[in-house]
CSV table of C-alpha atoms in Angstrom, one decimal:
chain,number,residue,atom,x,y,z
M,291,LYS,CA,22.2,91.1,12.0
M,292,ALA,CA,21.1,89.4,15.1
M,293,GLN,CA,17.7,88.8,13.6
M,294,ALA,CA,19.3,87.4,10.5
M,295,ASP,CA,21.5,85.2,12.6
M,296,ALA,CA,18.5,84.0,14.6
M,297,ALA,CA,16.6,83.4,11.4
M,298,ALA,CA,19.6,81.5,9.9
M,299,LYS,CA,19.9,79.5,13.2
M,300,ALA,CA,16.2,78.7,13.1
M,301,LYS,CA,16.4,77.7,9.5
M,302,ALA,CA,19.4,75.5,10.2
M,303,GLN,CA,17.5,73.9,13.1
M,304,ALA,CA,14.4,73.3,10.9
M,305,ASP,CA,16.6,71.9,8.1
M,306,ALA,CA,18.3,69.6,10.8
M,307,ALA,CA,15.0,68.6,12.1
M,308,ALA,CA,13.6,67.9,8.5
M,309,LYS,CA,16.7,66.0,7.7
M,310,ALA,CA,16.4,64.0,10.9
M,311,LYS,CA,12.7,63.3,10.2
M,312,ALA,CA,13.6,62.3,6.6
M,313,GLN,CA,16.3,59.8,8.0
M,314,ALA,CA,13.8,58.4,10.6
M,315,ASP,CA,11.2,58.0,7.9
M,316,ALA,CA,13.7,56.3,5.5
M,317,ALA,CA,14.9,54.0,8.4
M,318,ALA,CA,11.3,53.1,9.2
M,319,LYS,CA,10.5,52.5,5.6
M,320,ALA,CA,13.6,50.3,5.2
M,321,LYS,CA,12.7,48.3,8.4
M,322,ALA,CA,9.2,47.9,7.1
M,323,GLN,CA,10.5,46.7,3.8
M,324,ALA,CA,12.9,44.3,5.5
M,325,ASP,CA,10.1,42.9,7.7
M,326,ALA,CA,7.9,42.5,4.7
M,327,THR,CA,10.7,40.7,2.8
M,328,ALA,CA,11.4,38.4,5.8
M,329,LYS,CA,7.7,37.7,6.3
M,330,ALA,CA,7.4,36.8,2.5
M,331,LYS,CA,10.5,34.6,2.8
M,332,ALA,CA,9.1,32.8,5.8
M,333,GLN,CA,5.8,32.2,4.0
M,334,ALA,CA,7.7,30.9,0.9
M,335,ASP,CA,9.8,28.6,3.2
M,336,ALA,CA,6.6,27.3,5.0
M,337,ALA,CA,4.9,26.7,1.7
M,338,ALA,CA,8.0,24.9,0.3
M,339,LYS,CA,8.3,22.8,3.5
M,340,GLU,CA,4.6,22.0,3.2
M,341,ARG,CA,5.0,20.9,-0.4
M,342,ALA,CA,8.0,18.8,0.5
M,343,GLU,CA,6.1,17.1,3.3
M,344,ALA,CA,3.1,16.4,1.1
M,345,GLU,CA,5.5,15.0,-1.6
M,346,ALA,CA,7.2,12.8,1.0
M,347,LYS,CA,3.8,11.5,2.3
M,348,ALA,CA,2.6,10.7,-1.3
M,349,SER,CA,5.9,9.0,-2.0
M,350,ALA,CA,5.6,6.9,1.2
M,351,ALA,CA,2.0,6.0,0.4
M,352,LYS,CA,3.0,5.0,-3.1
M,353,LYS,CA,5.8,2.9,-1.7
M,354,ALA,CA,3.5,1.2,0.8
M,355,ALA,CA,0.9,0.5,-1.9
M,356,GLU,CA,3.6,-1.1,-4.0
M,357,GLU,CA,4.9,-3.2,-1.1
M,358,ALA,CA,1.3,-4.3,-0.4
M,359,ALA,CA,0.7,-5.3,-4.0
M,360,ASN,CA,4.0,-7.2,-4.1
M,361,LYS,CA,3.1,-9.0,-0.9
M,362,LYS,CA,-0.3,-9.9,-2.2
M,363,ALA,CA,1.2,-11.2,-5.5
M,364,GLU,CA,3.8,-13.2,-3.6
M,365,ALA,CA,1.0,-14.7,-1.4
M,366,LYS,CA,-1.0,-15.6,-4.6
M,367,ARG,CA,2.0,-17.2,-6.1
M,368,ILE,CA,2.8,-19.2,-2.8
M,369,ALA,CA,-1.0,-20.2,-2.7
M,370,SER,CA,-1.0,-21.2,-6.3
M,371,THR,CA,2.0,-23.5,-5.8
M,372,ALA,CA,0.4,-25.1,-2.7
M,373,LYS,CA,-2.8,-25.7,-4.6
M,374,ARG,CA,-0.9,-27.4,-7.4
M,375,ASP,CA,0.9,-29.5,-4.9
M,376,PHE,CA,-2.4,-30.4,-3.2
M,377,GLU,CA,-3.9,-31.5,-6.6
M,378,ASN,CA,-0.9,-33.6,-7.4
M,379,LYS,CA,-1.1,-35.3,-4.0
M,380,VAL,CA,-4.8,-36.1,-4.5
M,381,LYS,CA,-4.1,-37.4,-8.0
M,382,ARG,CA,-1.3,-39.7,-6.7
M,383,ALA,CA,-3.7,-41.0,-4.1
M,384,TRP,CA,-6.6,-41.6,-6.6
M,385,ASN,CA,-7.6,-45.0,-7.7
M,386,PRO,CA,-10.2,-44.6,-10.5
M,387,PRO,CA,-12.8,-47.4,-10.6
M,388,ALA,CA,-12.4,-49.8,-13.5
M,389,SER,CA,-15.9,-49.1,-14.8
M,390,ALA,CA,-15.3,-45.3,-15.0
M,391,SER,CA,-13.0,-45.2,-18.1
M,392,GLY,CA,-13.3,-41.8,-19.9
M,393,GLN,CA,-15.6,-40.3,-17.2
M,394,LYS,CA,-14.8,-36.9,-15.7
M,395,ALA,CA,-15.3,-35.5,-12.2
M,396,SER,CA,-14.4,-32.3,-10.4
M,397,ALA,CA,-13.8,-31.7,-6.7
M,398,ARG,CA,-14.0,-28.5,-4.7
M,399,VAL,CA,-12.1,-28.9,-1.5
M,400,THR,CA,-12.2,-26.7,1.6
M,401,LEU,CA,-9.4,-27.0,4.1
M,402,SER,CA,-8.9,-25.9,7.7
M,403,GLU,CA,-5.9,-23.5,8.7
M,404,SER,CA,-4.0,-26.7,9.7
M,405,GLY,CA,-4.7,-28.5,6.4
M,406,THR,CA,-7.3,-31.0,7.3
M,407,VAL,CA,-10.3,-31.5,5.0
M,408,LEU,CA,-13.4,-29.6,6.1
M,409,SER,CA,-15.5,-30.3,3.1
M,410,VAL,CA,-15.3,-32.1,-0.3
M,411,VAL,CA,-17.9,-31.5,-3.1
M,412,VAL,CA,-17.5,-33.8,-6.0
M,413,ASN,CA,-19.4,-33.4,-9.2
M,414,ALA,CA,-19.6,-36.7,-11.1
M,415,SER,CA,-22.3,-38.7,-13.0
M,416,ASP,CA,-21.0,-42.0,-11.7
M,417,PRO,CA,-21.4,-42.7,-8.0
M,418,ASP,CA,-18.2,-45.0,-7.9
M,419,MET,CA,-16.2,-42.2,-9.6
M,420,LYS,CA,-17.5,-39.7,-7.1
M,421,ALA,CA,-16.7,-42.0,-4.1
M,422,SER,CA,-13.2,-42.7,-5.5
M,423,VAL,CA,-12.4,-38.9,-5.9
M,424,GLU,CA,-13.7,-38.2,-2.4
M,425,ALA,CA,-11.7,-41.0,-0.9
M,426,ALA,CA,-8.5,-39.8,-2.7
M,427,VAL,CA,-9.0,-36.2,-1.3
M,428,ARG,CA,-9.5,-37.5,2.3
M,429,ALA,CA,-6.6,-40.0,2.0
M,430,ALA,CA,-4.2,-37.4,0.9
M,431,ALA,CA,-4.9,-35.2,4.0
M,432,PRO,CA,-3.5,-33.4,5.9
M,433,TYR,CA,-2.2,-30.9,3.4
M,434,PRO,CA,1.0,-28.9,4.2
M,435,MET,CA,-0.3,-25.3,4.4
M,436,PRO,CA,1.9,-22.3,3.6
M,437,SER,CA,3.3,-20.4,6.5
M,438,ASP,CA,2.4,-17.0,5.2
M,439,PRO,CA,-1.1,-16.2,6.6
M,440,ASP,CA,-2.4,-14.6,3.3
M,441,ALA,CA,-1.1,-17.4,1.2
M,442,ARG,CA,-2.6,-19.9,3.7
M,443,ARG,CA,-6.0,-18.2,3.5
M,444,GLU,CA,-5.8,-18.2,-0.3
M,445,ALA,CA,-4.9,-21.9,-0.4
M,446,ARG,CA,-7.8,-23.0,1.8
M,447,THR,CA,-10.0,-23.9,-1.1
M,448,PHE,CA,-9.0,-25.5,-4.4
M,449,THR,CA,-10.8,-27.2,-7.3
M,450,SER,CA,-9.4,-30.1,-9.2
M,451,SER,CA,-10.6,-32.0,-12.2
M,452,PHE,CA,-10.2,-35.8,-12.8
M,453,THR,CA,-10.5,-37.9,-15.9
M,454,ALA,CA,-10.5,-41.7,-15.6
M,455,GLN,CA,-8.3,-43.4,-18.2
């Protein structure tokens, strides 16, 4: 009977050890699974954050490009208005020669940053017509330049056509 008790006790200990080992294995497996899940979640979060940052960068770049395009369009509009004003100012100052009736001329004018005339190139067949257009361009100076630097750069050259009546 003592031997049977000892065998039963040994079996109970072996069962307890096996049960403890099974519990330890299950706990280790559960911990490994939890760690893997946490790692996968961290990777997914990092990927989502990276995507969000990339989208934010792309959005900011697109917005900056739109703003630059709007600024450029505004500068062109301002320069166009300034050029039209310059042409009107020259035409008001122009005194066409009496002998030039029906003749045409075109002038390409280059201005400085401050609006003074740097060069005038007049294309006209009649020398009197050419001289009158050049005199009108110089008499109308200085031209009021736009305050915006891009518009000012755009408005520094303009071309105007003249027809004597």
